[in-house]
């Protein structure tokens, strides 16, 4: 794990925060890669530092400094999680200090937003924890007391390691980089490809090459992120099947999600009573009926952000659509008439564009031309973010 600590000044103006940041940095060196960065900084300098260090997490120390707000914004905008240690900077005494002329303008200008936007807050004492909780600006608050002696330093470092991992894993909800996304869907595509009794030599050679490339390109952190994503989206069983087909063994299979902060869902549950009425005329055509139903459900999820609790999760619905149009026989004309009747043609064009981007679906297998527009991009975003 790589940690980048930032504090705007190491002088007496931030004495408590400075002492804590230096103690933590010096103590963590034994168990992880850690960097301490201080002083006034412009955007270019900090981005260069981020690029050079490429930390797993940015730990910011201090309060009431505009530099802190800037560093937090620059880190978050580039996908780095931020832990903010206020070091009692929001206690009653500090809040009252020249409140009307100094603190209140700072709160409106940047302080409220800085606390609100941090991935999580660290409290150094039980009193600070209760004060921050009462303040109500951020719910993600974790108490890790400062070590008072040499014996407790190791315990403090272990507590911070667990906290860092929790913050990092929380940010990884619904988050895959391009490399991770590419390999995940390559593995799943292998899993859903119909098996043959005796694969030909070309297929075996391609799979050996894929397996070697996967082992070379994916790091332990990549595997962890991908596994979290597959559990979140009910894809783990398919993911593990794909790895088995490729003869790739995981060092450690994640059986449950790690501790994370709660994340607000952007989808509402509802009871869809229209479904049975919509497609009741097509019971004698089960393949086309199932295809249309799944497309209808995906429209509800991705465009209206609603899901019936009896439905499968969106990625599984999408894979069922892919499997049918790629590998099964169905009446294309009948499907299009159903989609047209229920105003699903335009959505279907966007959906096939999404499927193509994930699973390289050839144009010849699509019952209608794909549509690429801003609404398609919004669908992709909603597909990844709906849990």
Short mmCIF file of C-alpha atoms in Angstrom, two decimals:
data_model
loop_
_atom_site.label_atom_id
_atom_site.label_comp_id
_atom_site.label_asym_id
_atom_site.label_seq_id
_atom_site.Cartn_x
_atom_site.Cartn_y
_atom_site.Cartn_z
CA UNK A 1 0.00 0.00 0.00
CA UNK A 2 1.24 3.49 -0.89
CA UNK A 3 0.15 6.47 1.21
CA UNK A 4 0.72 10.14 0.41
CA UNK A 5 0.44 12.39 3.48
CA UNK A 6 -0.15 16.10 2.91
CA UNK A 7 -0.08 18.94 5.44
CA UNK A 8 0.02 22.62 4.45
CA UNK A 9 2.63 23.56 7.05
CA UNK A 10 4.86 21.86 9.62
CA UNK A 11 5.16 25.00 11.75
CA UNK A 12 3.50 25.74 15.11
CA UNK A 13 0.39 27.06 13.37
CA UNK A 14 -0.62 23.42 12.88
CA UNK A 15 1.35 22.02 15.78
CA UNK A 16 -0.98 19.16 16.75
CA UNK A 17 -1.64 18.09 13.16
CA UNK A 18 2.06 18.44 12.29
CA UNK A 19 3.23 16.27 15.18
CA UNK A 20 0.64 13.60 14.35
CA UNK A 21 1.39 13.57 10.61
CA UNK A 22 5.13 13.18 11.21
CA UNK A 23 4.66 10.45 13.84
CA UNK A 24 2.32 8.49 11.56
CA UNK A 25 4.58 8.89 8.52
CA UNK A 26 7.71 7.76 10.42
CA UNK A 27 5.86 4.81 12.00
CA UNK A 28 4.27 3.56 8.77
CA UNK A 29 7.57 3.42 6.86
CA UNK A 30 8.24 0.01 8.40
CA UNK A 31 5.11 -1.62 6.95
CA UNK A 32 4.17 0.36 3.82
CA UNK A 33 5.43 2.90 1.33
CA UNK A 34 4.62 6.35 2.69
CA UNK A 35 5.42 9.90 1.56
CA UNK A 36 5.05 13.20 3.45
CA UNK A 37 4.41 16.31 1.38
CA UNK A 38 4.05 19.77 2.94
CA UNK A 39 3.96 23.45 2.08
CA UNK A 40 2.04 25.62 -0.35
CA UNK A 41 1.47 23.86 -3.62
CA UNK A 42 0.00 24.69 -7.00
CA UNK A 43 -2.06 22.33 -9.12
CA UNK A 44 0.74 21.37 -11.50
CA UNK A 45 3.16 20.50 -8.66
CA UNK A 46 0.63 18.38 -6.84
CA UNK A 47 -0.49 16.51 -9.96
CA UNK A 48 3.19 15.77 -10.71
CA UNK A 49 3.55 14.43 -7.16
CA UNK A 50 0.46 12.26 -7.58
CA UNK A 51 1.75 10.92 -10.90
CA UNK A 52 5.18 10.16 -9.44
CA UNK A 53 4.00 8.52 -6.23
CA UNK A 54 0.69 7.08 -7.56
CA UNK A 55 -0.65 6.48 -4.04
CA UNK A 56 -3.47 4.15 -3.10
CA UNK A 57 -4.78 6.86 -0.77
CA UNK A 58 -4.11 10.53 0.05
CA UNK A 59 -4.13 11.32 3.78
CA UNK A 60 -4.59 15.07 4.45
CA UNK A 61 -3.85 16.61 7.84
CA UNK A 62 -5.13 19.93 9.17
CA UNK A 63 -8.05 22.32 9.04
CA UNK A 64 -8.96 25.88 7.98
CA UNK A 65 -6.42 26.02 5.12
CA UNK A 66 -7.51 26.68 1.55
CA UNK A 67 -4.53 24.58 0.35
CA UNK A 68 -6.20 21.55 1.97
CA UNK A 69 -9.39 22.15 -0.01
CA UNK A 70 -7.38 22.43 -3.25
CA UNK A 71 -5.30 19.29 -2.65
CA UNK A 72 -8.43 17.32 -1.75
CA UNK A 73 -10.21 18.48 -4.92
CA UNK A 74 -7.23 17.66 -7.15
CA UNK A 75 -6.85 14.18 -5.62
CA UNK A 76 -10.56 13.30 -5.79
CA UNK A 77 -10.88 14.53 -9.38
CA UNK A 78 -8.22 11.98 -10.38
CA UNK A 79 -9.88 9.09 -8.56
CA UNK A 80 -7.68 9.00 -5.45
CA UNK A 81 -9.54 8.41 -2.15
CA UNK A 82 -8.96 11.03 0.55
CA UNK A 83 -8.83 10.53 4.32
CA UNK A 84 -9.02 13.84 6.19
CA UNK A 85 -7.57 14.18 9.71
CA UNK A 86 -8.78 17.46 11.23
CA UNK A 87 -6.71 17.08 14.44
CA UNK A 88 -9.30 18.85 16.63
CA UNK A 89 -9.48 21.73 14.17
CA UNK A 90 -13.29 21.80 14.39
CA UNK A 91 -13.57 21.88 18.19
CA UNK A 92 -15.58 24.60 19.89
CA UNK A 93 -12.55 26.74 20.76
CA UNK A 94 -11.29 26.80 17.17
CA UNK A 95 -14.79 27.43 15.78
CA UNK A 96 -15.28 30.45 18.07
CA UNK A 97 -11.95 32.03 17.12
CA UNK A 98 -12.90 35.27 15.34
CA UNK A 99 -16.04 33.43 14.13
CA UNK A 100 -17.91 36.19 12.26
CA UNK A 101 -14.96 37.72 10.44
CA UNK A 102 -12.82 34.62 9.89
CA UNK A 103 -14.42 31.20 10.51
CA UNK A 104 -17.84 31.81 8.99
CA UNK A 105 -16.45 33.12 5.66
CA UNK A 106 -14.04 30.12 5.58
CA UNK A 107 -16.94 27.73 6.17
CA UNK A 108 -18.89 29.18 3.27
CA UNK A 109 -15.83 29.48 1.01
CA UNK A 110 -14.31 25.99 1.42
CA UNK A 111 -14.37 24.34 4.88
CA UNK A 112 -17.85 22.80 4.72
CA UNK A 113 -17.26 21.43 1.22
CA UNK A 114 -13.82 20.06 2.18
CA UNK A 115 -15.28 18.02 5.04
CA UNK A 116 -18.33 17.02 3.03
CA UNK A 117 -16.35 15.79 0.02
CA UNK A 118 -13.64 13.81 1.86
CA UNK A 119 -13.98 10.07 1.35
CA UNK A 120 -13.83 9.66 5.14
CA UNK A 121 -12.89 11.64 8.25
CA UNK A 122 -10.43 10.54 10.94
CA UNK A 123 -10.99 11.56 14.56
CA UNK A 124 -7.99 11.56 16.90
CA UNK A 125 -10.01 11.36 20.12
CA UNK A 126 -13.43 10.29 21.35
CA UNK A 127 -14.30 13.94 21.98
CA UNK A 128 -13.41 14.90 18.40
CA UNK A 129 -15.40 11.91 17.11
CA UNK A 130 -18.49 13.07 19.02
CA UNK A 131 -17.98 16.69 17.95
CA UNK A 132 -17.75 15.74 14.25
CA UNK A 133 -20.73 13.46 14.59
CA UNK A 134 -22.77 16.25 16.19
CA UNK A 135 -21.65 18.65 13.46
CA UNK A 136 -23.32 16.34 10.92
CA UNK A 137 -21.33 17.45 7.87
CA UNK A 138 -20.01 13.93 7.12
CA UNK A 139 -21.22 10.56 8.38
CA UNK A 140 -18.10 8.56 7.57
CA UNK A 141 -16.05 9.21 10.72
CA UNK A 142 -13.56 6.72 12.21
CA UNK A 143 -11.80 7.04 15.56
CA UNK A 144 -8.13 6.05 15.65
CA UNK A 145 -6.42 7.53 18.75
CA UNK A 146 -2.87 8.86 18.61
CA UNK A 147 -0.32 6.46 20.08
CA UNK A 148 0.78 7.63 23.52
CA UNK A 149 3.79 5.32 23.87
CA UNK A 150 6.04 3.06 21.79
CA UNK A 151 3.96 -0.02 22.57
CA UNK A 152 0.80 1.48 21.08
CA UNK A 153 2.43 2.77 17.86
CA UNK A 154 2.19 -0.63 16.17
CA UNK A 155 -1.51 -0.89 17.09
CA UNK A 156 -2.12 2.61 15.71
CA UNK A 157 -0.41 1.71 12.41
CA UNK A 158 -2.46 -1.50 12.11
CA UNK A 159 -5.66 0.47 12.74
CA UNK A 160 -4.74 2.96 10.03
CA UNK A 161 -3.88 0.17 7.59
CA UNK A 162 -7.37 -1.29 8.10
CA UNK A 163 -8.94 2.16 7.78
CA UNK A 164 -7.02 2.91 4.58
CA UNK A 165 -8.12 -0.41 3.07
CA UNK A 166 -11.75 0.29 4.01
CA UNK A 167 -11.58 3.72 2.36
CA UNK A 168 -9.90 2.29 -0.76
CA UNK A 169 -12.41 -0.57 -1.06
CA UNK A 170 -15.30 1.86 -0.68
CA UNK A 171 -14.04 3.94 -3.59
CA UNK A 172 -13.72 0.77 -5.67
CA UNK A 173 -17.48 0.19 -5.53
CA UNK A 174 -18.58 0.27 -9.19
CA UNK A 175 -15.07 1.31 -10.20
CA UNK A 176 -12.93 -0.50 -12.77
CA UNK A 177 -10.17 1.05 -14.82
CA UNK A 178 -9.95 0.30 -18.55
CA UNK A 179 -7.50 -2.57 -18.10
CA UNK A 180 -9.58 -4.25 -15.38
CA UNK A 181 -12.79 -3.78 -17.37
CA UNK A 182 -11.25 -5.23 -20.53
CA UNK A 183 -10.00 -8.38 -18.80
CA UNK A 184 -13.15 -8.90 -16.73
CA UNK A 185 -15.36 -8.97 -19.83
CA UNK A 186 -12.86 -11.11 -21.74
CA UNK A 187 -13.02 -13.68 -18.92
CA UNK A 188 -16.83 -13.53 -18.79
CA UNK A 189 -17.06 -13.88 -22.55
CA UNK A 190 -15.06 -17.12 -22.25
CA UNK A 191 -17.43 -18.29 -19.50
CA UNK A 192 -20.63 -17.75 -21.52
CA UNK A 193 -19.31 -19.16 -24.80
CA UNK A 194 -21.02 -22.55 -25.33
CA UNK A 195 -18.67 -25.41 -24.53
CA UNK A 196 -17.70 -28.01 -27.11
CA UNK A 197 -16.60 -31.56 -26.37
CA UNK A 198 -13.27 -31.06 -28.09
CA UNK A 199 -12.16 -27.42 -28.66
CA UNK A 200 -10.10 -26.97 -31.81
CA UNK A 201 -6.40 -26.15 -31.70
CA UNK A 202 -6.96 -22.49 -32.54
CA UNK A 203 -9.34 -22.07 -29.59
CA UNK A 204 -6.94 -23.81 -27.22
CA UNK A 205 -4.01 -21.67 -28.44
CA UNK A 206 -6.03 -18.44 -28.03
CA UNK A 207 -7.02 -19.41 -24.51
CA UNK A 208 -3.42 -20.21 -23.55
CA UNK A 209 -2.37 -16.79 -24.85
CA UNK A 210 -5.20 -15.09 -22.98
CA UNK A 211 -4.26 -16.89 -19.76
CA UNK A 212 -0.62 -15.83 -20.04
CA UNK A 213 -1.55 -12.22 -20.76
CA UNK A 214 -3.98 -12.13 -17.84
CA UNK A 215 -1.31 -13.41 -15.44
CA UNK A 216 1.17 -10.86 -16.75
CA UNK A 217 -1.06 -7.78 -16.79
CA UNK A 218 -3.21 -8.10 -13.67
CA UNK A 219 -1.66 -7.25 -10.30
CA UNK A 220 -2.87 -8.40 -6.87
CA UNK A 221 -4.67 -5.05 -6.52
CA UNK A 222 -6.38 -5.56 -9.91
CA UNK A 223 -7.61 -9.01 -8.87
CA UNK A 224 -8.98 -7.61 -5.60
CA UNK A 225 -10.83 -4.78 -7.38
CA UNK A 226 -12.29 -7.09 -10.02
CA UNK A 227 -13.47 -9.59 -7.41
CA UNK A 228 -15.19 -6.85 -5.40
CA UNK A 229 -16.94 -5.69 -8.58
CA UNK A 230 -18.08 -9.21 -9.51
CA UNK A 231 -19.55 -9.81 -6.06
CA UNK A 232 -21.33 -6.43 -6.11
CA UNK A 233 -22.91 -7.18 -9.49
CA UNK A 234 -23.59 -10.95 -9.02
CA UNK A 235 -20.97 -11.86 -11.64
CA UNK A 236 -18.58 -13.83 -9.46
CA UNK A 237 -19.82 -17.31 -10.39
CA UNK A 238 -19.47 -16.53 -14.09
CA UNK A 239 -16.09 -14.87 -13.51
CA UNK A 240 -14.73 -17.93 -11.69
CA UNK A 241 -16.06 -20.22 -14.42
CA UNK A 242 -14.21 -18.17 -17.04
CA UNK A 243 -10.97 -18.43 -15.06
CA UNK A 244 -11.47 -22.19 -14.73
CA UNK A 245 -12.01 -22.51 -18.50
CA UNK A 246 -8.80 -20.53 -19.05
CA UNK A 247 -6.99 -22.62 -16.41
CA UNK A 248 -6.08 -19.50 -14.42
CA UNK A 249 -5.95 -19.94 -10.65
CA UNK A 250 -6.58 -17.11 -8.20
CA UNK A 251 -4.18 -16.86 -5.27
CA UNK A 252 -7.15 -16.08 -3.04
CA UNK A 253 -10.85 -16.27 -3.92
CA UNK A 254 -12.84 -13.59 -2.12
CA UNK A 255 -15.83 -15.25 -0.45
CA UNK A 256 -17.39 -12.07 0.96
CA UNK A 257 -17.12 -8.34 0.56
CA UNK A 258 -14.54 -6.54 2.72
CA UNK A 259 -15.62 -3.88 5.26
CA UNK A 260 -16.69 -0.71 3.45
CA UNK A 261 -18.59 2.47 4.16
CA UNK A 262 -22.20 2.47 3.04
CA UNK A 263 -22.89 4.00 -0.36
CA UNK A 264 -26.21 5.49 -1.35
CA UNK A 265 -27.91 3.50 -4.12
CA UNK A 266 -29.11 5.42 -7.15
CA UNK A 267 -31.92 3.00 -7.95
CA UNK A 268 -35.36 2.47 -6.42
CA UNK A 269 -37.14 -0.81 -5.82
CA UNK A 270 -40.70 -1.10 -7.09
CA UNK A 271 -43.23 -3.80 -7.87
CA UNK A 272 -43.73 -4.01 -11.64
CA UNK A 273 -47.28 -5.22 -12.30
CA UNK A 274 -47.29 -4.21 -15.97
CA UNK A 275 -44.82 -6.86 -17.06
CA UNK A 276 -47.20 -9.83 -17.33
CA UNK A 277 -49.78 -7.78 -19.26
CA UNK A 278 -47.23 -6.38 -21.71
CA UNK A 279 -46.02 -9.70 -23.07
CA UNK A 280 -49.02 -12.01 -22.44
CA UNK A 281 -49.70 -12.31 -26.19
CA UNK A 282 -46.34 -14.00 -26.82
CA UNK A 283 -46.42 -17.01 -24.49
CA UNK A 284 -46.15 -19.34 -27.53
CA UNK A 285 -42.84 -17.69 -28.45
CA UNK A 286 -40.81 -18.12 -25.23
CA UNK A 287 -37.40 -17.09 -26.64
CA UNK A 288 -38.62 -13.83 -28.20
CA UNK A 289 -40.83 -13.13 -25.16
CA UNK A 290 -37.90 -13.60 -22.74
CA UNK A 291 -35.68 -11.40 -24.89
CA UNK A 292 -38.24 -8.59 -24.99
CA UNK A 293 -38.90 -8.89 -21.25
CA UNK A 294 -35.21 -8.58 -20.43
CA UNK A 295 -34.84 -5.57 -22.73
CA UNK A 296 -37.89 -3.98 -21.07
CA UNK A 297 -36.40 -4.60 -17.62
CA UNK A 298 -33.09 -3.10 -18.65
CA UNK A 299 -34.88 0.01 -19.88
CA UNK A 300 -36.62 0.36 -16.51
CA UNK A 301 -33.29 -0.02 -14.70
CA UNK A 302 -31.01 2.05 -16.92
CA UNK A 303 -33.40 4.82 -17.96
CA UNK A 304 -35.88 5.06 -15.10
CA UNK A 305 -33.57 3.71 -12.35
CA UNK A 306 -36.22 1.33 -11.05
CA UNK A 307 -35.91 -2.38 -10.36
CA UNK A 308 -38.29 -5.10 -9.26
CA UNK A 309 -36.72 -7.17 -6.46
CA UNK A 310 -37.60 -10.35 -8.39
CA UNK A 311 -35.46 -9.34 -11.37
CA UNK A 312 -31.86 -10.35 -11.86
CA UNK A 313 -29.21 -7.65 -11.55
CA UNK A 314 -28.65 -5.58 -14.71
CA UNK A 315 -25.38 -7.19 -15.87
CA UNK A 316 -26.98 -10.65 -15.69
CA UNK A 317 -29.96 -9.42 -17.71
CA UNK A 318 -27.58 -7.96 -20.27
CA UNK A 319 -25.64 -11.24 -20.50
CA UNK A 320 -28.87 -13.16 -21.06
CA UNK A 321 -29.74 -10.83 -23.95
CA UNK A 322 -26.24 -11.28 -25.39
CA UNK A 323 -26.34 -15.08 -25.06
CA UNK A 324 -29.62 -15.38 -26.94
CA UNK A 325 -28.83 -13.06 -29.85
CA UNK A 326 -25.30 -14.46 -30.16
CA UNK A 327 -25.83 -18.18 -29.67
CA UNK A 328 -29.54 -19.09 -29.97
CA UNK A 329 -32.07 -19.17 -32.80
CA UNK A 330 -34.95 -16.70 -32.55
CA UNK A 331 -37.39 -15.04 -34.93
CA UNK A 332 -35.79 -11.65 -35.58
CA UNK A 333 -38.87 -10.21 -37.27
CA UNK A 334 -41.12 -11.20 -34.37
CA UNK A 335 -38.71 -9.71 -31.84
CA UNK A 336 -38.60 -6.41 -33.73
CA UNK A 337 -42.41 -6.28 -33.90
CA UNK A 338 -42.61 -6.78 -30.11
CA UNK A 339 -39.98 -4.09 -29.50
CA UNK A 340 -41.78 -1.70 -31.85
CA UNK A 341 -45.15 -2.34 -30.21
CA UNK A 342 -43.80 -1.45 -26.77
CA UNK A 343 -41.61 1.47 -27.92
CA UNK A 344 -38.34 -0.33 -27.18
CA UNK A 345 -36.61 -0.03 -30.57
CA UNK A 346 -34.56 3.09 -29.83
CA UNK A 347 -33.53 1.81 -26.41
CA UNK A 348 -32.59 -1.56 -27.95
CA UNK A 349 -30.26 0.17 -30.41
CA UNK A 350 -28.45 1.82 -27.51
CA UNK A 351 -28.43 -1.43 -25.57
CA UNK A 352 -26.77 -3.30 -28.44
CA UNK A 353 -24.15 -0.56 -28.57
CA UNK A 354 -23.45 -1.16 -24.86
CA UNK A 355 -23.26 -4.94 -25.37
CA UNK A 356 -20.91 -4.47 -28.31
CA UNK A 357 -18.56 -2.28 -26.27
CA UNK A 358 -18.38 -4.85 -23.46
CA UNK A 359 -18.45 -8.14 -25.35
CA UNK A 360 -17.42 -7.30 -28.94
CA UNK A 361 -20.78 -8.38 -30.35
CA UNK A 362 -20.43 -8.44 -34.18
CA UNK A 363 -22.80 -6.19 -36.11
CA UNK A 364 -24.19 -9.15 -38.04
CA UNK A 365 -25.70 -10.66 -34.89
CA UNK A 366 -27.65 -7.53 -33.95
CA UNK A 367 -31.32 -7.45 -34.98
CA UNK A 368 -31.02 -3.67 -35.47
CA UNK A 369 -28.24 -1.12 -35.84
CA UNK A 370 -26.55 0.12 -32.66
CA UNK A 371 -27.04 3.74 -31.59
CA UNK A 372 -24.14 5.75 -30.14
CA UNK A 373 -25.19 9.05 -28.57
CA UNK A 374 -25.04 10.82 -25.18
CA UNK A 375 -27.94 8.71 -23.89
CA UNK A 376 -25.94 5.57 -24.69
CA UNK A 377 -23.05 6.90 -22.59
CA UNK A 378 -25.47 7.65 -19.76
CA UNK A 379 -26.76 4.07 -19.96
CA UNK A 380 -23.21 2.73 -19.65
CA UNK A 381 -22.69 4.85 -16.55
CA UNK A 382 -25.96 3.72 -14.99
CA UNK A 383 -25.22 0.08 -15.79
CA UNK A 384 -21.94 0.25 -13.86
CA UNK A 385 -23.37 2.19 -10.93
CA UNK A 386 -26.59 0.28 -10.27
CA UNK A 387 -26.13 -2.28 -7.50
#
